[in-house]
């Protein structure tokens, strides 16, 4: 990525469109800064590939470009505009067209697409294996073969891997779709090139309007508008200093506050009333289980399983996992009443993968309904997420008045996560200026075994963070 601390420039013999994309990526990485670069997920996953993306040797997948844009917006506390994302996609598309408009690319793309199909199928099989492990653990705890403490530890491990596998599947499916698009375009370009080569004057033998770059000169032109410079053979003679060359798009952002709801209604949409403001007793489990929508879904799940269609039943549960937070107490109560504890566990695992603000709302509604065991289990699963997500969840809970639930989350993290993750969480809480939560995290660290305390203290010291609750200011 760097030579003597300086990013390597793209090679001079690369197509202009590829160099434009590489320069754009380099600009983004420079703007992110060294620490943010290290935290960029795809950088950590494949730093060698990133180096080639930045010097133009390899063409990055489209999701890498968009991921960098979002990382930069997050670092600035802002939100991307659709215009900025569209500009980045257009820049990437121009580079893709140049790279794929070469002899032999159709065969290469077919091979890449076949390999990605294989990867998606392999990931799907692993996902099914993990779901089988989920059901096996549930059966073991119900049969008394496994204690509840061991059960929770196993669930946290399985949940973490299941979430990683689903992220891999989502990424693989995205890239498979992109490869399919590129293959279709490459086949069209290959066909156009073949017709052009077969024509004696270099024009498209089938279309008399065809130009040597395979484009109709009227494509994309609207009356009264200048189509502007286009990629193609004419660009090859331009230099980087030519003012007519394609410009790297600038990052435009919208303040996140403008995209959020405001006022009391928006706040209630995220969380129910704080514990001290609740007026009246919580409904019983039996009353919750009578909710018509929840009963209908549970009946459908049982009916599908009885008909020998377990995969469709599982899909129905996944769909239900996207319900609004306030509906989950009734759903979980109905599943428990029907003896479907395993399905309730699956729903909780799915919930823990939602956005931190949504997980916080789900926890709050469960606590409000006195489904404390389900709330704790959801927090157990959520503690296996990245330290940034855990911090966002803890801050969200505490900000809405659910301090006990926030502390459960911090205790789980202190007890079960690697020392580096605990230190990362502490850093996130310090950055959020949440002294109370940071003190609670360090108080939880003080309760873990001595050997683990020393490991966490070393990680905190390396990161320049306070090591005891008494060291926290503010």
Short mmCIF file of C-alpha atoms in Angstrom, two decimals:
data_model
loop_
_atom_site.label_atom_id
_atom_site.label_comp_id
_atom_site.label_asym_id
_atom_site.label_seq_id
_atom_site.Cartn_x
_atom_site.Cartn_y
_atom_site.Cartn_z
CA UNK A 1 0.00 0.00 0.00
CA UNK A 2 2.81 2.41 0.85
CA UNK A 3 6.39 3.07 -0.12
CA UNK A 4 8.33 5.10 2.48
CA UNK A 5 5.01 6.18 3.96
CA UNK A 6 3.60 7.33 0.61
CA UNK A 7 0.87 5.54 -1.32
CA UNK A 8 2.15 4.08 -4.58
CA UNK A 9 0.75 5.89 -7.64
CA UNK A 10 -1.15 3.91 -10.27
CA UNK A 11 1.00 2.58 -13.10
CA UNK A 12 1.24 4.98 -16.06
CA UNK A 13 0.33 2.30 -18.60
CA UNK A 14 -3.08 1.59 -17.05
CA UNK A 15 -6.24 2.78 -18.83
CA UNK A 16 -7.29 6.25 -17.78
CA UNK A 17 -10.58 5.02 -16.28
CA UNK A 18 -8.74 2.51 -14.08
CA UNK A 19 -6.29 5.18 -12.91
CA UNK A 20 -9.20 7.50 -12.09
CA UNK A 21 -10.76 4.82 -9.91
CA UNK A 22 -7.45 4.03 -8.20
CA UNK A 23 -6.86 7.73 -7.46
CA UNK A 24 -10.36 8.01 -6.04
CA UNK A 25 -9.74 5.06 -3.71
CA UNK A 26 -6.40 6.54 -2.64
CA UNK A 27 -8.09 9.85 -1.85
CA UNK A 28 -10.65 8.06 0.31
CA UNK A 29 -8.02 6.04 2.17
CA UNK A 30 -5.92 9.14 2.82
CA UNK A 31 -8.98 10.94 4.17
CA UNK A 32 -9.78 8.04 6.50
CA UNK A 33 -6.43 8.31 8.31
CA UNK A 34 -4.19 5.50 9.54
CA UNK A 35 -6.30 4.28 12.47
CA UNK A 36 -9.52 4.31 10.48
CA UNK A 37 -7.78 2.48 7.65
CA UNK A 38 -6.90 -0.31 10.08
CA UNK A 39 -10.51 -0.54 11.21
CA UNK A 40 -11.90 -0.74 7.68
CA UNK A 41 -13.40 -4.20 7.50
CA UNK A 42 -12.33 -5.14 4.02
CA UNK A 43 -8.80 -3.80 4.69
CA UNK A 44 -8.44 -6.21 7.59
CA UNK A 45 -9.90 -9.07 5.59
CA UNK A 46 -7.50 -8.77 2.66
CA UNK A 47 -4.81 -6.07 3.04
CA UNK A 48 -2.78 -7.43 0.12
CA UNK A 49 -5.74 -7.09 -2.24
CA UNK A 50 -6.33 -3.56 -0.98
CA UNK A 51 -2.78 -2.64 -1.94
CA UNK A 52 -3.46 -3.78 -5.50
CA UNK A 53 -6.76 -1.89 -5.59
CA UNK A 54 -4.99 1.32 -4.65
CA UNK A 55 -2.31 1.06 -7.33
CA UNK A 56 -4.78 -0.07 -10.01
CA UNK A 57 -3.35 -3.56 -10.47
CA UNK A 58 -6.67 -5.17 -9.51
CA UNK A 59 -10.14 -3.80 -10.07
CA UNK A 60 -12.01 -3.76 -6.73
CA UNK A 61 -15.54 -5.14 -6.41
CA UNK A 62 -18.18 -2.43 -6.34
CA UNK A 63 -19.02 -3.10 -2.69
CA UNK A 64 -15.45 -2.21 -1.68
CA UNK A 65 -15.80 1.25 -3.21
CA UNK A 66 -19.14 1.88 -1.51
CA UNK A 67 -17.81 0.51 1.78
CA UNK A 68 -14.98 3.03 1.76
CA UNK A 69 -17.37 5.89 1.09
CA UNK A 70 -19.55 4.82 4.01
CA UNK A 71 -16.56 4.40 6.31
CA UNK A 72 -15.49 7.96 5.56
CA UNK A 73 -19.00 9.29 6.13
CA UNK A 74 -19.22 7.40 9.44
CA UNK A 75 -15.87 8.81 10.51
CA UNK A 76 -17.20 12.32 9.89
CA UNK A 77 -20.52 11.58 11.59
CA UNK A 78 -22.35 12.20 8.36
CA UNK A 79 -24.46 10.36 5.80
CA UNK A 80 -23.80 9.78 2.12
CA UNK A 81 -26.06 11.44 -0.40
CA UNK A 82 -27.49 9.28 -3.20
CA UNK A 83 -25.67 11.56 -5.65
CA UNK A 84 -22.27 10.75 -4.18
CA UNK A 85 -22.91 7.02 -4.22
CA UNK A 86 -24.14 7.25 -7.81
CA UNK A 87 -20.97 9.12 -8.82
CA UNK A 88 -18.81 6.42 -7.26
CA UNK A 89 -20.78 3.68 -8.98
CA UNK A 90 -20.41 5.45 -12.33
CA UNK A 91 -16.67 5.80 -11.83
CA UNK A 92 -16.42 2.09 -11.04
CA UNK A 93 -18.63 1.17 -14.01
CA UNK A 94 -16.40 3.05 -16.45
CA UNK A 95 -13.32 1.22 -15.18
CA UNK A 96 -15.14 -2.12 -15.37
CA UNK A 97 -16.17 -1.51 -18.96
CA UNK A 98 -12.59 -0.81 -20.03
CA UNK A 99 -11.19 -3.85 -18.23
CA UNK A 100 -13.88 -6.23 -19.48
CA UNK A 101 -13.69 -5.02 -23.08
CA UNK A 102 -10.69 -7.23 -23.83
CA UNK A 103 -10.26 -10.54 -25.65
CA UNK A 104 -10.65 -13.52 -23.32
CA UNK A 105 -12.52 -11.67 -20.58
CA UNK A 106 -15.78 -13.54 -21.20
CA UNK A 107 -14.15 -16.88 -20.37
CA UNK A 108 -12.41 -15.40 -17.31
CA UNK A 109 -15.63 -13.90 -15.98
CA UNK A 110 -17.49 -17.17 -16.50
CA UNK A 111 -14.85 -18.97 -14.46
CA UNK A 112 -15.06 -16.33 -11.71
CA UNK A 113 -18.86 -16.56 -11.65
CA UNK A 114 -18.74 -20.36 -11.39
CA UNK A 115 -16.28 -20.09 -8.51
CA UNK A 116 -18.53 -17.59 -6.74
CA UNK A 117 -21.56 -19.87 -7.23
CA UNK A 118 -19.60 -22.65 -5.54
CA UNK A 119 -18.66 -20.33 -2.69
CA UNK A 120 -22.29 -19.28 -2.13
CA UNK A 121 -23.41 -22.92 -1.98
CA UNK A 122 -20.61 -23.79 0.45
CA UNK A 123 -21.53 -20.89 2.73
CA UNK A 124 -25.21 -21.88 2.61
CA UNK A 125 -24.31 -25.42 3.70
CA UNK A 126 -22.28 -24.06 6.60
CA UNK A 127 -25.21 -21.87 7.63
CA UNK A 128 -27.50 -24.91 7.72
CA UNK A 129 -24.95 -26.80 9.82
CA UNK A 130 -24.86 -23.98 12.35
CA UNK A 131 -28.66 -23.86 12.52
CA UNK A 132 -28.55 -27.59 13.20
CA UNK A 133 -26.11 -26.90 16.03
CA UNK A 134 -28.59 -24.37 17.40
CA UNK A 135 -31.36 -26.96 17.52
CA UNK A 136 -29.02 -29.56 19.03
CA UNK A 137 -28.02 -27.19 21.84
CA UNK A 138 -31.66 -26.37 22.54
CA UNK A 139 -32.52 -30.08 22.75
CA UNK A 140 -29.53 -30.70 25.01
CA UNK A 141 -30.49 -28.02 27.50
CA UNK A 142 -34.14 -29.12 27.51
CA UNK A 143 -33.06 -32.71 28.15
CA UNK A 144 -30.75 -31.71 30.98
CA UNK A 145 -27.59 -32.86 29.21
CA UNK A 146 -26.19 -29.31 29.22
CA UNK A 147 -26.41 -26.71 31.98
CA UNK A 148 -27.74 -23.23 31.32
CA UNK A 149 -24.34 -21.56 31.78
CA UNK A 150 -22.69 -23.86 29.27
CA UNK A 151 -25.71 -23.44 26.99
CA UNK A 152 -25.28 -19.66 26.95
CA UNK A 153 -21.55 -19.94 26.24
CA UNK A 154 -22.21 -22.30 23.34
CA UNK A 155 -24.93 -20.04 21.96
CA UNK A 156 -22.64 -17.02 22.01
CA UNK A 157 -20.00 -18.97 20.09
CA UNK A 158 -22.49 -20.34 17.56
CA UNK A 159 -24.20 -16.99 17.17
CA UNK A 160 -20.92 -15.22 16.44
CA UNK A 161 -20.00 -17.72 13.76
CA UNK A 162 -23.53 -17.73 12.33
CA UNK A 163 -23.44 -13.95 11.98
CA UNK A 164 -20.05 -14.09 10.27
CA UNK A 165 -21.30 -16.80 7.90
CA UNK A 166 -24.36 -14.74 7.01
CA UNK A 167 -22.20 -11.70 6.36
CA UNK A 168 -20.04 -13.85 4.09
CA UNK A 169 -23.12 -15.15 2.30
CA UNK A 170 -24.49 -11.66 1.78
CA UNK A 171 -21.15 -10.45 0.43
CA UNK A 172 -20.75 -13.50 -1.83
CA UNK A 173 -24.27 -13.08 -3.22
CA UNK A 174 -23.61 -9.39 -3.87
CA UNK A 175 -20.41 -10.16 -5.73
CA UNK A 176 -22.06 -12.98 -7.64
CA UNK A 177 -24.66 -10.51 -8.86
CA UNK A 178 -21.98 -8.05 -9.89
CA UNK A 179 -20.07 -10.76 -11.78
CA UNK A 180 -23.26 -11.77 -13.59
CA UNK A 181 -23.78 -8.14 -14.67
CA UNK A 182 -20.18 -7.89 -15.83
CA UNK A 183 -20.42 -11.15 -17.76
CA UNK A 184 -23.53 -9.97 -19.59
CA UNK A 185 -21.83 -6.69 -20.48
CA UNK A 186 -18.60 -8.46 -21.54
CA UNK A 187 -20.55 -10.81 -23.81
CA UNK A 188 -22.18 -7.80 -25.46
CA UNK A 189 -18.81 -6.07 -25.87
CA UNK A 190 -17.26 -9.25 -27.24
CA UNK A 191 -20.09 -9.63 -29.76
CA UNK A 192 -19.70 -5.99 -30.82
CA UNK A 193 -15.95 -6.40 -31.23
CA UNK A 194 -16.39 -9.54 -33.34
CA UNK A 195 -18.82 -7.77 -35.68
CA UNK A 196 -16.50 -4.80 -35.95
CA UNK A 197 -13.51 -6.97 -36.82
CA UNK A 198 -15.56 -8.80 -39.45
CA UNK A 199 -16.52 -5.55 -41.20
CA UNK A 200 -14.04 -4.32 -43.86
CA UNK A 201 -14.14 -0.64 -42.78
CA UNK A 202 -14.09 -1.20 -39.02
CA UNK A 203 -17.77 -0.31 -38.58
CA UNK A 204 -20.37 -2.57 -37.03
CA UNK A 205 -21.37 -4.97 -39.82
CA UNK A 206 -24.93 -5.20 -38.47
CA UNK A 207 -25.64 -1.55 -37.64
CA UNK A 208 -24.54 1.14 -40.13
CA UNK A 209 -24.51 3.70 -37.32
CA UNK A 210 -21.91 1.75 -35.35
CA UNK A 211 -18.66 3.48 -34.38
CA UNK A 212 -15.31 1.84 -33.76
CA UNK A 213 -15.82 1.93 -30.00
CA UNK A 214 -19.04 -0.09 -30.37
CA UNK A 215 -21.37 2.75 -29.34
CA UNK A 216 -24.25 4.46 -31.04
CA UNK A 217 -23.31 8.18 -31.10
CA UNK A 218 -26.83 9.05 -29.93
CA UNK A 219 -26.71 6.82 -26.85
CA UNK A 220 -27.49 8.77 -23.70
CA UNK A 221 -27.79 12.15 -25.46
CA UNK A 222 -30.80 14.28 -24.66
CA UNK A 223 -31.91 17.29 -26.76
CA UNK A 224 -30.14 20.48 -25.74
CA UNK A 225 -27.57 18.67 -23.57
CA UNK A 226 -23.89 18.09 -24.22
CA UNK A 227 -23.14 14.40 -23.70
CA UNK A 228 -19.68 15.35 -22.42
CA UNK A 229 -16.52 13.27 -22.69
CA UNK A 230 -16.95 9.50 -22.83
CA UNK A 231 -14.54 6.67 -22.16
CA UNK A 232 -13.19 5.02 -25.26
CA UNK A 233 -10.23 5.04 -27.62
CA UNK A 234 -10.18 8.84 -27.80
CA UNK A 235 -9.29 8.97 -24.11
CA UNK A 236 -6.06 7.09 -24.64
CA UNK A 237 -4.24 10.15 -25.91
CA UNK A 238 -5.12 12.37 -22.97
CA UNK A 239 -2.74 12.95 -20.10
CA UNK A 240 -3.51 13.23 -16.41
CA UNK A 241 -3.15 17.00 -16.67
CA UNK A 242 -5.73 17.28 -19.44
CA UNK A 243 -8.67 19.29 -18.04
CA UNK A 244 -11.10 17.28 -20.17
CA UNK A 245 -10.38 14.02 -18.37
CA UNK A 246 -12.93 12.47 -16.00
CA UNK A 247 -12.77 14.06 -12.56
CA UNK A 248 -12.70 12.07 -9.33
CA UNK A 249 -16.06 12.81 -7.67
CA UNK A 250 -15.99 14.75 -4.43
CA UNK A 251 -17.61 13.30 -1.34
CA UNK A 252 -20.86 15.04 -0.52
CA UNK A 253 -22.67 14.25 2.66
CA UNK A 254 -25.82 15.08 4.57
CA UNK A 255 -25.81 15.59 8.30
CA UNK A 256 -27.29 12.56 9.98
CA UNK A 257 -29.48 14.71 12.18
CA UNK A 258 -31.40 15.79 9.09
CA UNK A 259 -32.28 12.18 8.31
CA UNK A 260 -33.55 11.33 11.76
CA UNK A 261 -37.00 11.76 13.17
CA UNK A 262 -37.44 14.49 15.75
CA UNK A 263 -39.68 15.09 18.71
CA UNK A 264 -41.41 12.78 21.18
CA UNK A 265 -43.03 10.58 18.53
CA UNK A 266 -39.66 9.71 16.99
CA UNK A 267 -38.22 8.91 20.42
CA UNK A 268 -41.10 6.56 21.25
CA UNK A 269 -40.66 4.81 17.93
CA UNK A 270 -37.22 3.73 19.08
CA UNK A 271 -37.92 2.77 22.68
CA UNK A 272 -40.91 2.28 24.96
CA UNK A 273 -41.22 4.31 28.13
CA UNK A 274 -38.30 4.17 30.52
CA UNK A 275 -38.81 1.90 33.56
CA UNK A 276 -39.61 4.71 35.96
CA UNK A 277 -42.35 6.09 33.70
CA UNK A 278 -44.33 2.90 33.20
CA UNK A 279 -47.89 3.27 34.37
CA UNK A 280 -49.63 0.02 35.27
CA UNK A 281 -48.57 -3.63 35.53
CA UNK A 282 -46.97 -5.49 32.64
CA UNK A 283 -49.19 -8.01 30.83
CA UNK A 284 -48.74 -11.67 31.75
CA UNK A 285 -47.12 -14.18 29.40
CA UNK A 286 -50.47 -15.84 28.88
CA UNK A 287 -52.05 -12.55 27.85
CA UNK A 288 -49.17 -11.73 25.50
CA UNK A 289 -49.47 -15.15 23.86
CA UNK A 290 -53.05 -14.40 22.80
CA UNK A 291 -51.94 -11.74 20.32
CA UNK A 292 -53.69 -12.68 17.03
CA UNK A 293 -50.74 -11.98 14.73
CA UNK A 294 -48.34 -13.93 16.93
CA UNK A 295 -50.72 -16.89 17.24
CA UNK A 296 -51.26 -16.93 13.49
CA UNK A 297 -47.53 -17.03 12.78
CA UNK A 298 -46.89 -19.79 15.32
CA UNK A 299 -49.74 -21.81 13.84
CA UNK A 300 -48.26 -21.39 10.37
CA UNK A 301 -44.83 -22.53 11.56
CA UNK A 302 -46.28 -25.63 13.23
CA UNK A 303 -48.40 -26.39 10.16
CA UNK A 304 -45.43 -26.18 7.81
CA UNK A 305 -43.36 -28.47 10.00
CA UNK A 306 -46.21 -30.98 10.23
CA UNK A 307 -46.44 -30.94 6.42
CA UNK A 308 -42.75 -31.80 6.10
CA UNK A 309 -41.71 -28.31 5.00
CA UNK A 310 -39.19 -27.27 7.67
CA UNK A 311 -37.24 -24.95 5.39
CA UNK A 312 -40.33 -22.84 4.73
CA UNK A 313 -41.07 -22.78 8.45
CA UNK A 314 -37.55 -21.49 9.08
CA UNK A 315 -37.97 -18.86 6.39
CA UNK A 316 -41.19 -17.70 8.06
CA UNK A 317 -39.30 -17.21 11.33
CA UNK A 318 -36.60 -15.22 9.55
CA UNK A 319 -39.29 -13.02 8.03
CA UNK A 320 -40.85 -12.48 11.45
CA UNK A 321 -37.45 -11.39 12.78
CA UNK A 322 -37.92 -8.15 10.82
CA UNK A 323 -41.10 -7.22 12.71
CA UNK A 324 -41.20 -3.93 14.66
CA UNK A 325 -39.60 -4.22 18.13
CA UNK A 326 -42.85 -3.79 20.06
CA UNK A 327 -44.31 -7.01 18.55
CA UNK A 328 -41.64 -9.41 19.82
CA UNK A 329 -42.88 -9.90 23.40
CA UNK A 330 -46.13 -11.38 22.02
CA UNK A 331 -44.32 -13.51 19.43
CA UNK A 332 -41.86 -14.97 21.93
CA UNK A 333 -44.62 -15.61 24.48
CA UNK A 334 -46.70 -17.40 21.83
CA UNK A 335 -43.74 -19.56 20.77
CA UNK A 336 -43.03 -20.49 24.38
CA UNK A 337 -46.68 -21.35 25.05
CA UNK A 338 -46.63 -23.66 22.00
CA UNK A 339 -43.51 -25.42 23.30
CA UNK A 340 -41.32 -23.96 20.54
CA UNK A 341 -38.43 -22.80 22.68
CA UNK A 342 -35.95 -23.59 19.92
CA UNK A 343 -37.80 -21.31 17.52
CA UNK A 344 -37.86 -18.57 20.13
CA UNK A 345 -34.08 -18.93 20.46
CA UNK A 346 -33.66 -18.62 16.70
CA UNK A 347 -35.76 -15.45 16.67
CA UNK A 348 -33.63 -13.96 19.45
CA UNK A 349 -30.42 -14.73 17.56
CA UNK A 350 -31.85 -13.11 14.47
CA UNK A 351 -32.89 -10.06 16.47
CA UNK A 352 -29.39 -9.63 17.85
CA UNK A 353 -28.07 -9.10 14.31
CA UNK A 354 -30.25 -6.05 13.66
CA UNK A 355 -28.97 -2.48 13.90
CA UNK A 356 -27.86 -1.57 17.46
CA UNK A 357 -30.67 0.97 17.87
CA UNK A 358 -33.24 -1.68 16.90
CA UNK A 359 -31.70 -4.26 19.25
CA UNK A 360 -31.90 -1.69 22.05
CA UNK A 361 -35.59 -1.14 21.31
CA UNK A 362 -36.25 -4.90 21.28
CA UNK A 363 -34.51 -5.29 24.66
CA UNK A 364 -36.53 -2.44 26.10
CA UNK A 365 -39.85 -3.89 24.95
CA UNK A 366 -38.95 -7.32 26.33
CA UNK A 367 -37.98 -5.83 29.68
CA UNK A 368 -41.16 -3.75 29.75
CA UNK A 369 -43.18 -6.94 29.22
CA UNK A 370 -41.28 -8.65 32.07
CA UNK A 371 -39.74 -11.18 29.65
CA UNK A 372 -36.47 -10.80 31.55
CA UNK A 373 -34.97 -14.15 30.56
CA UNK A 374 -35.53 -13.47 26.87
CA UNK A 375 -34.11 -9.97 27.27
CA UNK A 376 -30.99 -11.37 28.95
CA UNK A 377 -30.58 -13.98 26.22
CA UNK A 378 -30.85 -11.29 23.55
CA UNK A 379 -28.19 -9.26 25.35
CA UNK A 380 -25.99 -12.37 25.60
CA UNK A 381 -26.11 -12.77 21.84
CA UNK A 382 -25.63 -9.06 21.16
CA UNK A 383 -22.47 -9.05 23.27
CA UNK A 384 -20.80 -11.21 20.58
CA UNK A 385 -20.98 -8.35 18.07
CA UNK A 386 -18.17 -5.92 17.26
CA UNK A 387 -17.14 -3.61 20.09
CA UNK A 388 -18.48 -0.66 18.10
CA UNK A 389 -21.93 -2.25 17.89
CA UNK A 390 -21.86 -3.20 21.58
CA UNK A 391 -20.98 0.39 22.48
CA UNK A 392 -23.79 1.77 20.32
CA UNK A 393 -26.26 -0.65 21.91
CA UNK A 394 -25.14 0.17 25.46
CA UNK A 395 -25.33 3.91 24.82
CA UNK A 396 -28.77 3.50 23.26
CA UNK A 397 -30.11 1.53 26.20
CA UNK A 398 -28.67 3.87 28.82
CA UNK A 399 -29.86 6.92 26.93
CA UNK A 400 -33.44 5.62 27.06
CA UNK A 401 -33.22 4.85 30.77
CA UNK A 402 -32.58 1.09 30.58
CA UNK A 403 -29.41 1.15 32.69
CA UNK A 404 -29.77 -2.36 34.09
CA UNK A 405 -29.92 -3.87 30.62
CA UNK A 406 -26.92 -1.81 29.50
CA UNK A 407 -24.95 -3.12 32.47
CA UNK A 408 -25.86 -6.75 31.63
CA UNK A 409 -24.43 -6.17 28.17
CA UNK A 410 -21.21 -4.72 29.55
CA UNK A 411 -20.80 -7.53 32.10
CA UNK A 412 -21.22 -10.17 29.38
CA UNK A 413 -18.57 -8.46 27.28
CA UNK A 414 -16.14 -8.19 30.18
CA UNK A 415 -16.59 -11.87 31.08
CA UNK A 416 -16.61 -13.53 27.67
CA UNK A 417 -14.98 -11.43 24.94
CA UNK A 418 -11.24 -11.28 24.12
CA UNK A 419 -9.28 -8.62 26.04
CA UNK A 420 -8.68 -6.61 22.85
CA UNK A 421 -12.44 -6.43 22.24
CA UNK A 422 -13.03 -5.23 25.81
CA UNK A 423 -10.38 -2.55 25.30
CA UNK A 424 -11.99 -1.58 21.99
CA UNK A 425 -15.35 -1.23 23.74
CA UNK A 426 -13.75 0.94 26.41
CA UNK A 427 -12.27 3.15 23.71
CA UNK A 428 -15.64 3.48 22.00
CA UNK A 429 -17.35 4.43 25.26
CA UNK A 430 -14.63 6.97 26.00
CA UNK A 431 -15.04 8.44 22.51
CA UNK A 432 -18.80 8.66 23.12
CA UNK A 433 -18.05 10.57 26.35
CA UNK A 434 -20.05 8.03 28.33
CA UNK A 435 -18.14 8.05 31.59
CA UNK A 436 -20.87 6.21 33.47
CA UNK A 437 -20.87 3.25 31.07
CA UNK A 438 -17.08 3.16 30.97
CA UNK A 439 -16.98 2.99 34.77
CA UNK A 440 -19.55 0.17 34.73
CA UNK A 441 -17.48 -1.75 32.18
CA UNK A 442 -14.33 -1.38 34.29
CA UNK A 443 -16.27 -2.37 37.41
CA UNK A 444 -17.35 -5.53 35.57
CA UNK A 445 -13.73 -6.20 34.61
CA UNK A 446 -12.81 -6.02 38.29
CA UNK A 447 -15.15 -8.98 38.93
CA UNK A 448 -13.57 -11.39 36.42
CA UNK A 449 -10.80 -13.86 37.39
CA UNK A 450 -7.44 -12.28 38.21
CA UNK A 451 -5.61 -13.71 35.19
CA UNK A 452 -8.20 -12.27 32.84
CA UNK A 453 -8.09 -8.92 34.64
CA UNK A 454 -4.36 -8.69 33.93
CA UNK A 455 -4.85 -9.46 30.23
CA UNK A 456 -7.58 -6.83 29.89
CA UNK A 457 -5.48 -4.30 31.84
CA UNK A 458 -2.59 -4.89 29.44
CA UNK A 459 -4.87 -4.30 26.45
CA UNK A 460 -6.23 -1.13 28.07
CA UNK A 461 -2.72 0.12 28.82
CA UNK A 462 -1.60 -0.49 25.24
CA UNK A 463 -4.58 1.51 23.98
CA UNK A 464 -3.91 4.34 26.45
CA UNK A 465 -7.19 3.79 28.29
CA UNK A 466 -8.01 3.89 32.02
CA UNK A 467 -7.65 0.53 33.75
CA UNK A 468 -9.94 1.02 36.75
CA UNK A 469 -13.26 2.75 37.33
CA UNK A 470 -11.54 5.22 39.65
CA UNK A 471 -9.36 6.40 36.76
CA UNK A 472 -12.35 7.54 34.70
CA UNK A 473 -12.97 11.27 34.74
CA UNK A 474 -16.30 12.90 34.19
#
